[in-house]
Amino acid sequence: MKEIIAFLRVEAGKENEILEKLSSLNEVKEACIVFGEYDIIAHFKIDIEEDLLPQATIIKAHRIISEKLHGIEGITDIVFLPVGESFIKRRGPVQVEIPVPINNPTD
């Protein structure tokens, strides 16, 4: 499994359309519209066999993603960054204590 983050520049006004198309790709685990130099950031997880050379695995993953994104009209520029390590903060269930009024027998 290889993870790659893609920074996308897209044609003005096509952000939502492209975001919707990205969401239909199985390899996209998360994508969001951002403000700044790029318009969309997408997190890809590619299920490929790890090569003995890490660079070869990255090249394979890059090729797979490039082929998928090449078919989406409106993307003008793509920058790929392979993920070295990732950390996902998971929250457990939230416990809320609701104060229960105590009946005072003197009332």
N, CA, C and O atoms as a GROMACS GRO file, in nm:
protein
  428
    1MET      N    1   0.085  -0.117   0.000
    1MET     CA    2   0.000   0.000   0.000
    1MET      C    3   0.090   0.124   0.000
    1MET      O    4   0.179   0.136   0.084
    2LYS      N    5   0.066   0.212  -0.092
    2LYS     CA    6   0.143   0.336  -0.102
    2LYS      C    7   0.048   0.454  -0.093
    2LYS      O    8  -0.058   0.453  -0.155
    3GLU      N    9   0.087   0.554  -0.016
    3GLU     CA   10   0.006   0.674  -0.002
    3GLU      C   11   0.074   0.791  -0.072
    3GLU      O   12   0.195   0.810  -0.062
    4ILE      N   13  -0.006   0.867  -0.144
    4ILE     CA   14   0.045   0.984  -0.214
    4ILE      C   15  -0.055   1.098  -0.195
    4ILE      O   16  -0.176   1.078  -0.203
    5ILE      N   17  -0.001   1.216  -0.171
    5ILE     CA   18  -0.083   1.337  -0.164
    5ILE      C   19  -0.066   1.410  -0.297
    5ILE      O   20   0.046   1.430  -0.343
    6ALA      N   21  -0.177   1.450  -0.357
    6ALA     CA   22  -0.173   1.523  -0.483
    6ALA      C   23  -0.228   1.664  -0.461
    6ALA      O   24  -0.337   1.681  -0.406
    7PHE      N   25  -0.152   1.763  -0.504
    7PHE     CA   26  -0.196   1.902  -0.501
    7PHE      C   27  -0.238   1.938  -0.643
    7PHE      O   28  -0.159   1.926  -0.736
    8LEU      N   29  -0.362   1.981  -0.659
    8LEU     CA   30  -0.417   2.005  -0.792
    8LEU      C   31  -0.452   2.151  -0.813
    8LEU      O   32  -0.510   2.216  -0.726
    9ARG      N   33  -0.416   2.202  -0.930
    9ARG     CA   34  -0.468   2.331  -0.975
    9ARG      C   35  -0.574   2.298  -1.079
    9ARG      O   36  -0.555   2.211  -1.164
   10VAL      N   37  -0.686   2.368  -1.071
   10VAL     CA   38  -0.795   2.339  -1.163
   10VAL      C   39  -0.847   2.469  -1.224
   10VAL      O   40  -0.821   2.578  -1.174
   11GLU      N   41  -0.921   2.454  -1.334
   11GLU     CA   42  -0.981   2.570  -1.398
   11GLU      C   43  -1.080   2.635  -1.302
   11GLU      O   44  -1.150   2.566  -1.227
   12ALA      N   45  -1.085   2.767  -1.306
   12ALA     CA   46  -1.174   2.843  -1.217
   12ALA      C   47  -1.319   2.796  -1.234
   12ALA      O   48  -1.368   2.780  -1.346
   13GLY      N   49  -1.385   2.775  -1.121
   13GLY     CA   50  -1.524   2.736  -1.121
   13GLY      C   51  -1.549   2.586  -1.135
   13GLY      O   52  -1.664   2.542  -1.129
   14LYS      N   53  -1.444   2.507  -1.154
   14LYS     CA   54  -1.461   2.362  -1.172
   14LYS      C   55  -1.425   2.282  -1.047
   14LYS      O   56  -1.421   2.159  -1.050
   15GLU      N   57  -1.398   2.351  -0.937
   15GLU     CA   58  -1.353   2.283  -0.815
   15GLU      C   59  -1.452   2.176  -0.769
   15GLU      O   60  -1.413   2.062  -0.743
   16ASN      N   61  -1.579   2.213  -0.757
   16ASN     CA   62  -1.678   2.117  -0.706
   16ASN      C   63  -1.698   1.999  -0.801
   16ASN      O   64  -1.713   1.885  -0.756
   17GLU      N   65  -1.700   2.026  -0.930
   17GLU     CA   66  -1.715   1.920  -1.030
   17GLU      C   67  -1.600   1.820  -1.022
   17GLU      O   68  -1.620   1.699  -1.027
   18ILE      N   69  -1.478   1.872  -1.010
   18ILE     CA   70  -1.360   1.785  -1.003
   18ILE      C   71  -1.357   1.710  -0.870
   18ILE      O   72  -1.321   1.593  -0.865
   19LEU      N   73  -1.395   1.778  -0.763
   19LEU     CA   74  -1.401   1.712  -0.632
   19LEU      C   75  -1.498   1.593  -0.637
   19LEU      O   76  -1.470   1.488  -0.581
   20GLU      N   77  -1.610   1.612  -0.704
   20GLU     CA   78  -1.708   1.503  -0.717
   20GLU      C   79  -1.650   1.386  -0.797
   20GLU      O   80  -1.671   1.270  -0.762
   21LYS      N   81  -1.578   1.417  -0.905
   21LYS     CA   82  -1.516   1.311  -0.985
   21LYS      C   83  -1.408   1.238  -0.906
   21LYS      O   84  -1.395   1.116  -0.917
   22LEU      N   85  -1.332   1.312  -0.827
   22LEU     CA   86  -1.230   1.248  -0.743
   22LEU      C   87  -1.293   1.153  -0.642
   22LEU      O   88  -1.240   1.046  -0.615
   23SER      N   89  -1.408   1.193  -0.588
   23SER     CA   90  -1.473   1.110  -0.486
   23SER      C   91  -1.519   0.976  -0.542
   23SER      O   92  -1.542   0.882  -0.466
   24SER      N   93  -1.533   0.967  -0.674
   24SER     CA   94  -1.575   0.841  -0.734
   24SER      C   95  -1.459   0.743  -0.755
   24SER      O   96  -1.481   0.626  -0.788
   25LEU      N   97  -1.336   0.790  -0.738
   25LEU     CA   98  -1.219   0.704  -0.755
   25LEU      C   99  -1.194   0.624  -0.627
   25LEU      O  100  -1.187   0.682  -0.518
   26ASN      N  101  -1.181   0.493  -0.639
   26ASN     CA  102  -1.159   0.408  -0.521
   26ASN      C  103  -1.030   0.442  -0.448
   26ASN      O  104  -1.022   0.426  -0.326
   27GLU      N  105  -0.930   0.490  -0.521
   27GLU     CA  106  -0.800   0.518  -0.461
   27GLU      C  107  -0.799   0.646  -0.377
   27GLU      O  108  -0.709   0.666  -0.296
   28VAL      N  109  -0.898   0.732  -0.396
   28VAL     CA  110  -0.902   0.858  -0.322
   28VAL      C  111  -0.966   0.833  -0.186
   28VAL      O  112  -1.082   0.793  -0.177
   29LYS      N  113  -0.890   0.857  -0.081
   29LYS     CA  114  -0.940   0.838   0.054
   29LYS      C  115  -0.997   0.966   0.113
   29LYS      O  116  -1.082   0.963   0.202
   30GLU      N  117  -0.948   1.078   0.064
   30GLU     CA  118  -0.996   1.208   0.112
   30GLU      C  119  -0.957   1.313   0.009
   30GLU      O  120  -0.850   1.305  -0.051
   31ALA      N  121  -1.043   1.410  -0.011
   31ALA     CA  122  -1.011   1.522  -0.100
   31ALA      C  123  -1.084   1.644  -0.049
   31ALA      O  124  -1.196   1.635   0.002
   32CYS      N  125  -1.021   1.759  -0.063
   32CYS     CA  126  -1.086   1.881  -0.017
   32CYS      C  127  -1.042   2.000  -0.102
   32CYS      O  128  -0.931   2.004  -0.155
   33ILE      N  129  -1.132   2.097  -0.111
   33ILE     CA  130  -1.102   2.223  -0.178
   33ILE      C  131  -1.028   2.310  -0.077
   33ILE      O  132  -1.069   2.321   0.039
   34VAL      N  133  -0.920   2.371  -0.121
   34VAL     CA  134  -0.839   2.456  -0.033
   34VAL      C  135  -0.820   2.593  -0.099
   34VAL      O  136  -0.846   2.610  -0.218
   35PHE      N  137  -0.776   2.688  -0.020
   35PHE     CA  138  -0.748   2.822  -0.069
   35PHE      C  139  -0.598   2.844  -0.065
   35PHE      O  140  -0.533   2.810   0.033
   36GLY      N  141  -0.544   2.899  -0.170
   36GLY     CA  142  -0.400   2.923  -0.175
   36GLY      C  143  -0.346   2.890  -0.312
   36GLY      O  144  -0.414   2.907  -0.413
   37GLU      N  145  -0.223   2.842  -0.315
   37GLU     CA  146  -0.156   2.813  -0.441
   37GLU      C  147  -0.224   2.701  -0.520
   37GLU      O  148  -0.222   2.702  -0.643
   38TYR      N  149  -0.282   2.606  -0.449
   38TYR     CA  150  -0.352   2.495  -0.514
   38TYR      C  151  -0.500   2.503  -0.482
   38TYR      O  152  -0.541   2.573  -0.389
   39ASP      N  153  -0.580   2.432  -0.560
   39ASP     CA  154  -0.726   2.438  -0.544
   39ASP      C  155  -0.784   2.317  -0.472
   39ASP      O  156  -0.882   2.328  -0.399
   40ILE      N  157  -0.721   2.201  -0.492
   40ILE     CA  158  -0.770   2.076  -0.432
   40ILE      C  159  -0.651   1.995  -0.384
   40ILE      O  160  -0.547   1.989  -0.450
   41ILE      N  161  -0.668   1.934  -0.268
   41ILE     CA  162  -0.569   1.838  -0.217
   41ILE      C  163  -0.639   1.703  -0.208
   41ILE      O  164  -0.748   1.693  -0.151
   42ALA      N  165  -0.576   1.600  -0.263
   42ALA     CA  166  -0.635   1.466  -0.260
   42ALA      C  167  -0.536   1.367  -0.200
   42ALA      O  168  -0.416   1.370  -0.231
   43HIS      N  169  -0.587   1.280  -0.115
   43HIS     CA  170  -0.506   1.177  -0.049
   43HIS      C  171  -0.538   1.043  -0.116
   43HIS      O  172  -0.651   0.995  -0.108
   44PHE      N  173  -0.439   0.985  -0.180
   44PHE     CA  174  -0.455   0.858  -0.251
   44PHE      C  175  -0.390   0.746  -0.172
   44PHE      O  176  -0.283   0.763  -0.113
   45LYS      N  177  -0.455   0.631  -0.170
   45LYS     CA  178  -0.395   0.507  -0.119
   45LYS      C  179  -0.402   0.406  -0.232
   45LYS      O  180  -0.510   0.366  -0.276
   46ILE      N  181  -0.284   0.366  -0.279
   46ILE     CA  182  -0.274   0.276  -0.393
   46ILE      C  183  -0.232   0.138  -0.343
   46ILE      O  184  -0.130   0.124  -0.276
   47ASP      N  185  -0.311   0.038  -0.376
   47ASP     CA  186  -0.282  -0.099  -0.335
   47ASP      C  187  -0.192  -0.163  -0.441
   47ASP      O  188  -0.240  -0.222  -0.537
   48ILE      N  189  -0.061  -0.150  -0.422
   48ILE     CA  190   0.035  -0.210  -0.514
   48ILE      C  191   0.139  -0.286  -0.434
   48ILE      O  192   0.163  -0.259  -0.316
   49GLU      N  193   0.200  -0.381  -0.501
   49GLU     CA  194   0.305  -0.460  -0.437
   49GLU      C  195   0.427  -0.372  -0.416
   49GLU      O  196   0.474  -0.305  -0.509
   50GLU      N  197   0.478  -0.373  -0.295
   50GLU     CA  198   0.597  -0.293  -0.264
   50GLU      C  199   0.718  -0.349  -0.338
   50GLU      O  200   0.744  -0.470  -0.333
   51ASP      N  201   0.790  -0.263  -0.404
   51ASP     CA  202   0.911  -0.302  -0.476
   51ASP      C  203   1.028  -0.302  -0.379
   51ASP      O  204   1.022  -0.241  -0.272
   52LEU      N  205   1.136  -0.370  -0.416
   52LEU     CA  206   1.256  -0.369  -0.332
   52LEU      C  207   1.312  -0.228  -0.321
   52LEU      O  208   1.367  -0.190  -0.217
   53LEU      N  209   1.298  -0.151  -0.427
   53LEU     CA  210   1.345  -0.013  -0.425
   53LEU      C  211   1.225   0.078  -0.400
   53LEU      O  212   1.133   0.081  -0.482
   54PRO      N  213   1.223   0.151  -0.290
   54PRO     CA  214   1.109   0.238  -0.260
   54PRO      C  215   1.075   0.334  -0.374
   54PRO      O  216   0.958   0.363  -0.399
   55GLN      N  217   1.177   0.384  -0.442
   55GLN     CA  218   1.153   0.478  -0.552
   55GLN      C  219   1.072   0.413  -0.664
   55GLN      O  220   0.988   0.479  -0.725
   56ALA      N  221   1.096   0.286  -0.691
   56ALA     CA  222   1.022   0.215  -0.796
   56ALA      C  223   0.874   0.204  -0.760
   56ALA      O  224   0.788   0.216  -0.846
   57THR      N  225   0.845   0.180  -0.632
   57THR     CA  226   0.707   0.172  -0.586
   57THR      C  227   0.638   0.306  -0.603
   57THR      O  228   0.523   0.313  -0.647
   58ILE      N  229   0.709   0.413  -0.569
   58ILE     CA  230   0.653   0.548  -0.583
   58ILE      C  231   0.624   0.578  -0.730
   58ILE      O  232   0.520   0.636  -0.762
   59ILE      N  233   0.714   0.538  -0.818
   59ILE     CA  234   0.694   0.562  -0.962
   59ILE      C  235   0.571   0.486  -1.012
   59ILE      O  236   0.493   0.540  -1.090
   60LYS      N  237   0.553   0.362  -0.967
   60LYS     CA  238   0.435   0.284  -1.006
   60LYS      C  239   0.307   0.353  -0.958
   60LYS      O  240   0.211   0.366  -1.034
   61ALA      N  241   0.306   0.396  -0.832
   61ALA     CA  242   0.189   0.463  -0.776
   61ALA      C  243   0.161   0.593  -0.851
   61ALA      O  244   0.046   0.624  -0.881
   62HIS      N  245   0.266   0.668  -0.880
   62HIS     CA  246   0.253   0.794  -0.954
   62HIS      C  247   0.189   0.769  -1.091
   62HIS      O  248   0.102   0.845  -1.134
   63ARG      N  249   0.232   0.663  -1.158
   63ARG     CA  250   0.178   0.630  -1.290
   63ARG      C  251   0.029   0.596  -1.282
   63ARG      O  252  -0.049   0.641  -1.366
   64ILE      N  253  -0.010   0.518  -1.182
   64ILE     CA  254  -0.150   0.481  -1.164
   64ILE      C  255  -0.236   0.605  -1.142
   64ILE      O  256  -0.341   0.621  -1.204
   65ILE      N  257  -0.191   0.693  -1.053
   65ILE     CA  258  -0.268   0.814  -1.023
   65ILE      C  259  -0.273   0.906  -1.144
   65ILE      O  260  -0.378   0.962  -1.175
   66SER      N  261  -0.162   0.921  -1.213
   66SER     CA  262  -0.158   1.007  -1.332
   66SER      C  263  -0.260   0.963  -1.436
   66SER      O  264  -0.329   1.046  -1.495
   67GLU      N  265  -0.269   0.832  -1.458
   67GLU     CA  266  -0.366   0.780  -1.555
   67GLU      C  267  -0.509   0.812  -1.513
   67GLU      O  268  -0.592   0.846  -1.597
   68LYS      N  269  -0.537   0.800  -1.384
   68LYS     CA  270  -0.672   0.829  -1.334
   68LYS      C  271  -0.706   0.977  -1.350
   68LYS      O  272  -0.815   1.013  -1.393
   69LEU      N  273  -0.610   1.064  -1.313
   69LEU     CA  274  -0.637   1.207  -1.315
   69LEU      C  275  -0.634   1.265  -1.456
   69LEU      O  276  -0.698   1.367  -1.482
   70HIS      N  277  -0.561   1.202  -1.545
   70HIS     CA  278  -0.550   1.251  -1.682
   70HIS      C  279  -0.686   1.256  -1.752
   70HIS      O  280  -0.709   1.338  -1.840
   71GLY      N  281  -0.775   1.168  -1.711
   71GLY     CA  282  -0.908   1.163  -1.770
   71GLY      C  283  -1.006   1.265  -1.715
   71GLY      O  284  -1.119   1.274  -1.763
   72ILE      N  285  -0.965   1.341  -1.614
   72ILE     CA  286  -1.055   1.440  -1.553
   72ILE      C  287  -1.028   1.576  -1.616
   72ILE      O  288  -0.921   1.634  -1.598
   73GLU      N  289  -1.127   1.625  -1.689
   73GLU     CA  290  -1.113   1.754  -1.757
   73GLU      C  291  -1.118   1.868  -1.655
   73GLU      O  292  -1.199   1.866  -1.562
   74GLY      N  293  -1.030   1.965  -1.673
   74GLY     CA  294  -1.030   2.082  -1.586
   74GLY      C  295  -0.911   2.089  -1.492
   74GLY      O  296  -0.886   2.193  -1.432
   75ILE      N  297  -0.836   1.979  -1.480
   75ILE     CA  298  -0.714   1.980  -1.398
   75ILE      C  299  -0.603   2.039  -1.484
   75ILE      O  300  -0.576   1.989  -1.593
   76THR      N  301  -0.539   2.144  -1.434
   76THR     CA  302  -0.435   2.212  -1.513
   76THR      C  303  -0.294   2.182  -1.466
   76THR      O  304  -0.199   2.196  -1.544
   77ASP      N  305  -0.278   2.141  -1.341
   77ASP     CA  306  -0.144   2.113  -1.287
   77ASP      C  307  -0.157   2.018  -1.170
   77ASP      O  308  -0.252   2.026  -1.092
   78ILE      N  309  -0.060   1.928  -1.156
   78ILE     CA  310  -0.060   1.831  -1.046
   78ILE      C  311   0.080   1.823  -0.987
   78ILE      O  312   0.179   1.814  -1.061
   79VAL      N  313   0.088   1.825  -0.855
   79VAL     CA  314   0.214   1.800  -0.785
   79VAL      C  315   0.189   1.681  -0.692
   79VAL      O  316   0.094   1.682  -0.614
   80PHE      N  317   0.275   1.580  -0.702
   80PHE     CA  318   0.263   1.461  -0.619
   80PHE      C  319   0.368   1.462  -0.509
   80PHE      O  320   0.484   1.494  -0.533
   81LEU      N  321   0.326   1.426  -0.389
   81LEU     CA  322   0.420   1.408  -0.278
   81LEU      C  323   0.393   1.272  -0.215
   81LEU      O  324   0.284   1.249  -0.162
   82PRO      N  325   0.490   1.180  -0.219
   82PRO     CA  326   0.470   1.051  -0.154
   82PRO      C  327   0.471   1.069  -0.002
   82PRO      O  328   0.549   1.148   0.051
   83VAL      N  329   0.387   0.995   0.065
   83VAL     CA  330   0.378   1.002   0.211
   83VAL      C  331   0.485   0.910   0.269
   83VAL      O  332   0.493   0.793   0.233
   84GLY      N  333   0.567   0.964   0.359
   84GLY     CA  334   0.668   0.884   0.428
   84GLY      C  335   0.603   0.804   0.539
   84GLY      O  336   0.605   0.681   0.538
   85GLU      N  337   0.547   0.873   0.634
   85GLU     CA  338   0.474   0.812   0.745
   85GLU      C  339   0.353   0.899   0.771
   85GLU      O  340   0.354   1.019   0.743
   86SER      N  341   0.249   0.838   0.826
   86SER     CA  342   0.130   0.917   0.856
   86SER      C  343   0.081   0.884   0.997
   86SER      O  344   0.108   0.777   1.052
   87PHE      N  345   0.009   0.977   1.050
   87PHE     CA  346  -0.048   0.963   1.183
   87PHE      C  347  -0.194   1.005   1.173
   87PHE      O  348  -0.225   1.114   1.126
   88ILE      N  349  -0.282   0.919   1.217
   88ILE     CA  350  -0.424   0.952   1.217
   88ILE      C  351  -0.469   0.954   1.362
   88ILE      O  352  -0.460   0.855   1.433
   89LYS      N  353  -0.518   1.068   1.402
   89LYS     CA  354  -0.568   1.081   1.538
   89LYS      C  355  -0.713   1.034   1.540
   89LYS      O  356  -0.800   1.092   1.475
   90ARG      N  357  -0.736   0.930   1.613
   90ARG     CA  358  -0.871   0.875   1.621
   90ARG      C  359  -0.928   0.909   1.758
   90ARG      O  360  -0.862   0.896   1.861
   91ARG      N  361  -1.050   0.953   1.755
   91ARG     CA  362  -1.118   0.984   1.880
   91ARG      C  363  -1.209   0.868   1.917
   91ARG      O  364  -1.278   0.811   1.832
   92GLY      N  365  -1.208   0.837   2.041
   92GLY     CA  366  -1.298   0.734   2.089
   92GLY      C  367  -1.434   0.795   2.118
   92GLY      O  368  -1.456   0.914   2.094
   93PRO      N  369  -1.524   0.716   2.169
   93PRO     CA  370  -1.656   0.769   2.201
   93PRO      C  371  -1.646   0.875   2.311
   93PRO      O  372  -1.567   0.863   2.404
   94VAL      N  373  -1.725   0.976   2.297
   94VAL     CA  374  -1.726   1.085   2.395
   94VAL      C  375  -1.825   1.049   2.505
   94VAL      O  376  -1.939   1.012   2.477
   95GLN      N  377  -1.782   1.061   2.629
   95GLN     CA  378  -1.871   1.035   2.741
   95GLN      C  379  -1.913   1.167   2.802
   95GLN      O  380  -1.830   1.250   2.839
   96VAL      N  381  -2.041   1.184   2.811
   96VAL     CA  382  -2.095   1.307   2.867
   96VAL      C  383  -2.172   1.270   2.993
   96VAL      O  384  -2.256   1.181   2.992
   97GLU      N  385  -2.140   1.340   3.101
   97GLU     CA  386  -2.214   1.318   3.225
   97GLU      C  387  -2.321   1.424   3.238
   97GLU      O  388  -2.292   1.544   3.233
   98ILE      N  389  -2.443   1.380   3.254
   98ILE     CA  390  -2.554   1.473   3.270
   98ILE      C  391  -2.589   1.476   3.419
   98ILE      O  392  -2.621   1.373   3.478
   99PRO      N  393  -2.581   1.595   3.478
   99PRO     CA  394  -2.613   1.602   3.620
   99PRO      C  395  -2.761   1.569   3.644
   99PRO      O  396  -2.850   1.618   3.575
  100VAL      N  397  -2.782   1.486   3.742
  100VAL     CA  398  -2.919   1.447   3.778
  100VAL      C  399  -2.956   1.524   3.904
  100VAL      O  400  -2.884   1.519   4.003
  101PRO      N  401  -3.069   1.594   3.901
  101PRO     CA  402  -3.108   1.669   4.022
  101PRO      C  403  -3.138   1.571   4.136
  101PRO      O  404  -3.200   1.467   4.118
  102ILE      N  405  -3.093   1.609   4.251
  102ILE     CA  406  -3.117   1.527   4.370
  102ILE      C  407  -3.240   1.582   4.440
  102ILE      O  408  -3.250   1.702   4.467
  103ASN      N  409  -3.333   1.494   4.467
  103ASN     CA  410  -3.453   1.537   4.540
  103ASN      C  411  -3.416   1.561   4.685
  103ASN      O  412  -3.367   1.471   4.754
  104ASN      N  413  -3.440   1.680   4.730
  104ASN     CA  414  -3.411   1.714   4.868
  104ASN      C  415  -3.538   1.694   4.950
  104ASN      O  416  -3.638   1.761   4.924
  105PRO      N  417  -3.536   1.601   5.047
  105PRO     CA  418  -3.658   1.572   5.124
  105PRO      C  419  -3.708   1.690   5.206
  105PRO      O  420  -3.822   1.687   5.252
  106THR      N  421  -3.629   1.792   5.226
  106THR     CA  422  -3.673   1.906   5.307
  106THR      C  423  -3.755   2.005   5.225
  106THR      O  424  -3.813   2.098   5.281
  107ASP      N  425  -3.761   1.987   5.095
  107ASP     CA  426  -3.839   2.081   5.012
  107ASP      C  427  -3.985   2.052   5.019
  107ASP      O  428  -4.065   2.120   4.955
   0.00000   0.00000   0.00000
